[in-house]
CSV table of C-alpha atoms in Angstrom, one decimal:
chain,number,residue,atom,x,y,z
O,1,UNK,CA,64.3,-39.9,95.3
O,2,UNK,CA,61.7,-39.0,97.9
O,3,UNK,CA,59.2,-37.7,95.3
O,4,UNK,CA,59.3,-40.9,93.3
O,5,UNK,CA,58.6,-42.9,96.5
O,6,UNK,CA,55.5,-40.8,97.2
O,7,UNK,CA,54.3,-41.1,93.6
O,8,UNK,CA,54.8,-44.9,93.9
O,9,UNK,CA,52.8,-45.0,97.2
O,10,UNK,CA,50.0,-42.9,95.7
O,11,UNK,CA,49.6,-45.1,92.7
O,12,UNK,CA,49.9,-48.3,94.7
O,13,UNK,CA,47.3,-47.1,97.2
O,14,UNK,CA,44.9,-46.1,94.3
O,15,UNK,CA,45.4,-49.5,92.7
O,16,UNK,CA,44.6,-51.3,95.9
O,17,UNK,CA,41.4,-49.3,96.3
O,18,UNK,CA,40.1,-50.1,92.9
O,19,UNK,CA,42.2,-48.1,90.4
O,20,UNK,CA,40.3,-46.1,87.8
O,21,UNK,CA,37.0,-47.0,89.4
O,22,UNK,CA,38.1,-45.6,92.7
O,23,UNK,CA,39.3,-42.4,91.1
O,24,UNK,CA,36.1,-42.1,89.2
O,25,UNK,CA,34.0,-42.6,92.3
O,26,UNK,CA,36.0,-40.1,94.3
O,27,UNK,CA,35.9,-37.3,91.7
O,28,UNK,CA,32.3,-38.0,90.6
O,29,UNK,CA,31.1,-37.7,94.2
O,30,UNK,CA,32.5,-34.3,94.5
O,31,UNK,CA,36.0,-34.7,96.0
O,32,UNK,CA,38.5,-32.3,94.5
O,33,UNK,CA,42.1,-33.0,93.5
O,34,UNK,CA,43.1,-30.8,96.4
O,35,UNK,CA,41.2,-32.9,98.9
O,36,UNK,CA,42.5,-36.1,97.5
O,37,UNK,CA,46.1,-34.7,97.5
O,38,UNK,CA,45.7,-33.7,101.2
O,39,UNK,CA,45.2,-37.4,102.1
O,40,UNK,CA,48.7,-38.1,100.8
O,41,UNK,CA,50.3,-34.9,102.2
O,42,UNK,CA,51.2,-33.5,98.8
O,43,UNK,CA,50.2,-30.6,96.6
O,44,UNK,CA,47.3,-30.7,94.2
O,45,UNK,CA,49.7,-30.4,91.3
O,46,UNK,CA,51.8,-33.3,92.4
O,47,UNK,CA,48.8,-35.6,93.0
O,48,UNK,CA,47.2,-34.6,89.6
O,49,UNK,CA,50.5,-35.2,87.7
O,50,UNK,CA,51.0,-38.5,89.4
O,51,UNK,CA,47.6,-39.9,88.5
O,52,UNK,CA,47.4,-38.3,85.1
O,53,UNK,CA,50.5,-40.2,84.0
O,54,UNK,CA,48.4,-43.3,84.0
O,55,UNK,CA,46.1,-43.1,80.9
O,56,UNK,CA,43.4,-45.2,82.6
O,57,UNK,CA,43.3,-42.9,85.6
O,58,UNK,CA,43.3,-39.8,83.4
O,59,UNK,CA,40.3,-41.0,81.5
O,60,UNK,CA,38.5,-41.8,84.8
O,61,UNK,CA,39.1,-38.2,86.0
O,62,UNK,CA,37.7,-36.8,82.7
O,63,UNK,CA,34.6,-38.9,82.8
O,64,UNK,CA,34.1,-38.3,86.6
O,65,UNK,CA,34.2,-34.5,86.1
O,66,UNK,CA,31.3,-34.8,83.6
O,67,UNK,CA,29.4,-36.7,86.3
O,68,UNK,CA,30.4,-34.3,89.0
O,69,UNK,CA,29.1,-31.4,86.9
O,70,UNK,CA,25.6,-32.9,87.0
O,71,UNK,CA,25.9,-33.4,90.8
O,72,UNK,CA,27.0,-29.8,91.3
O,73,UNK,CA,23.9,-28.5,89.4
O,74,UNK,CA,21.7,-30.9,91.4
O,75,UNK,CA,23.2,-29.6,94.7
O,76,UNK,CA,22.4,-26.1,93.6
O,77,UNK,CA,18.8,-26.9,93.0
O,78,UNK,CA,18.5,-28.6,96.4
O,79,UNK,CA,20.0,-25.5,98.1
O,80,UNK,CA,17.5,-23.2,96.3
O,81,UNK,CA,14.6,-25.6,97.1
O,82,UNK,CA,15.6,-25.5,100.8
O,83,UNK,CA,14.9,-21.8,101.0
O,84,UNK,CA,11.4,-20.9,102.1
O,85,UNK,CA,9.3,-17.8,103.0
O,86,UNK,CA,11.1,-17.6,106.3
O,87,UNK,CA,14.6,-17.4,104.8
O,88,UNK,CA,16.5,-14.3,105.7
O,89,UNK,CA,18.1,-12.1,103.1
O,90,UNK,CA,21.5,-13.2,104.5
O,91,UNK,CA,20.5,-16.9,103.8
O,92,UNK,CA,19.3,-16.1,100.4
O,93,UNK,CA,22.5,-14.1,99.5
O,94,UNK,CA,24.7,-16.9,100.8
O,95,UNK,CA,22.7,-19.5,98.8
O,96,UNK,CA,22.9,-17.4,95.7
O,97,UNK,CA,26.7,-17.2,96.0
O,98,UNK,CA,27.0,-21.0,96.6
O,99,UNK,CA,24.8,-21.7,93.6
O,100,UNK,CA,26.8,-19.4,91.4
O,101,UNK,CA,30.0,-21.1,92.4
O,102,UNK,CA,28.5,-24.5,91.7
O,103,UNK,CA,27.4,-23.3,88.2
O,104,UNK,CA,30.9,-22.0,87.6
O,105,UNK,CA,32.5,-25.3,88.6
O,106,UNK,CA,30.0,-27.4,86.6
O,107,UNK,CA,30.7,-25.3,83.5
O,108,UNK,CA,34.5,-25.8,84.0
O,109,UNK,CA,34.1,-29.5,84.5
O,110,UNK,CA,31.8,-30.2,81.6
O,111,UNK,CA,32.1,-27.5,78.9
C-alpha cells in the first residue's frame, strides 16, 4: 500500500535524523506539523498520525510544544520591543495582530 510506504519513509527519515530529539528540536524551534508534513508531500493529519503512533515521538512533540510556547511569547515581546516612536499605525496594528496570534498559539500549546 502506497500510504504505508510513505509512513515507513517518514519514520525512517526521522530515525536517521535523530528520532525523538530531531522531532523535539523541530517543533520546539517553531516548525509546525503542517510545515514538517510539506517536506514529505503529505497532509498534516497523515504526518501527525504517523509520528504519534511512536510513543517516544509523541512524547517529544508534547514536550516540544511546551518549549515552543515560551518561544512564541518571547517572539511577541521582541516584536513589540522593535516598535519605536517612528512606527506607523499600520505597523503597530500588524504587530498587535501577530502578537495576539502568538499568544493564542502559546496558550494552545501549553495550557
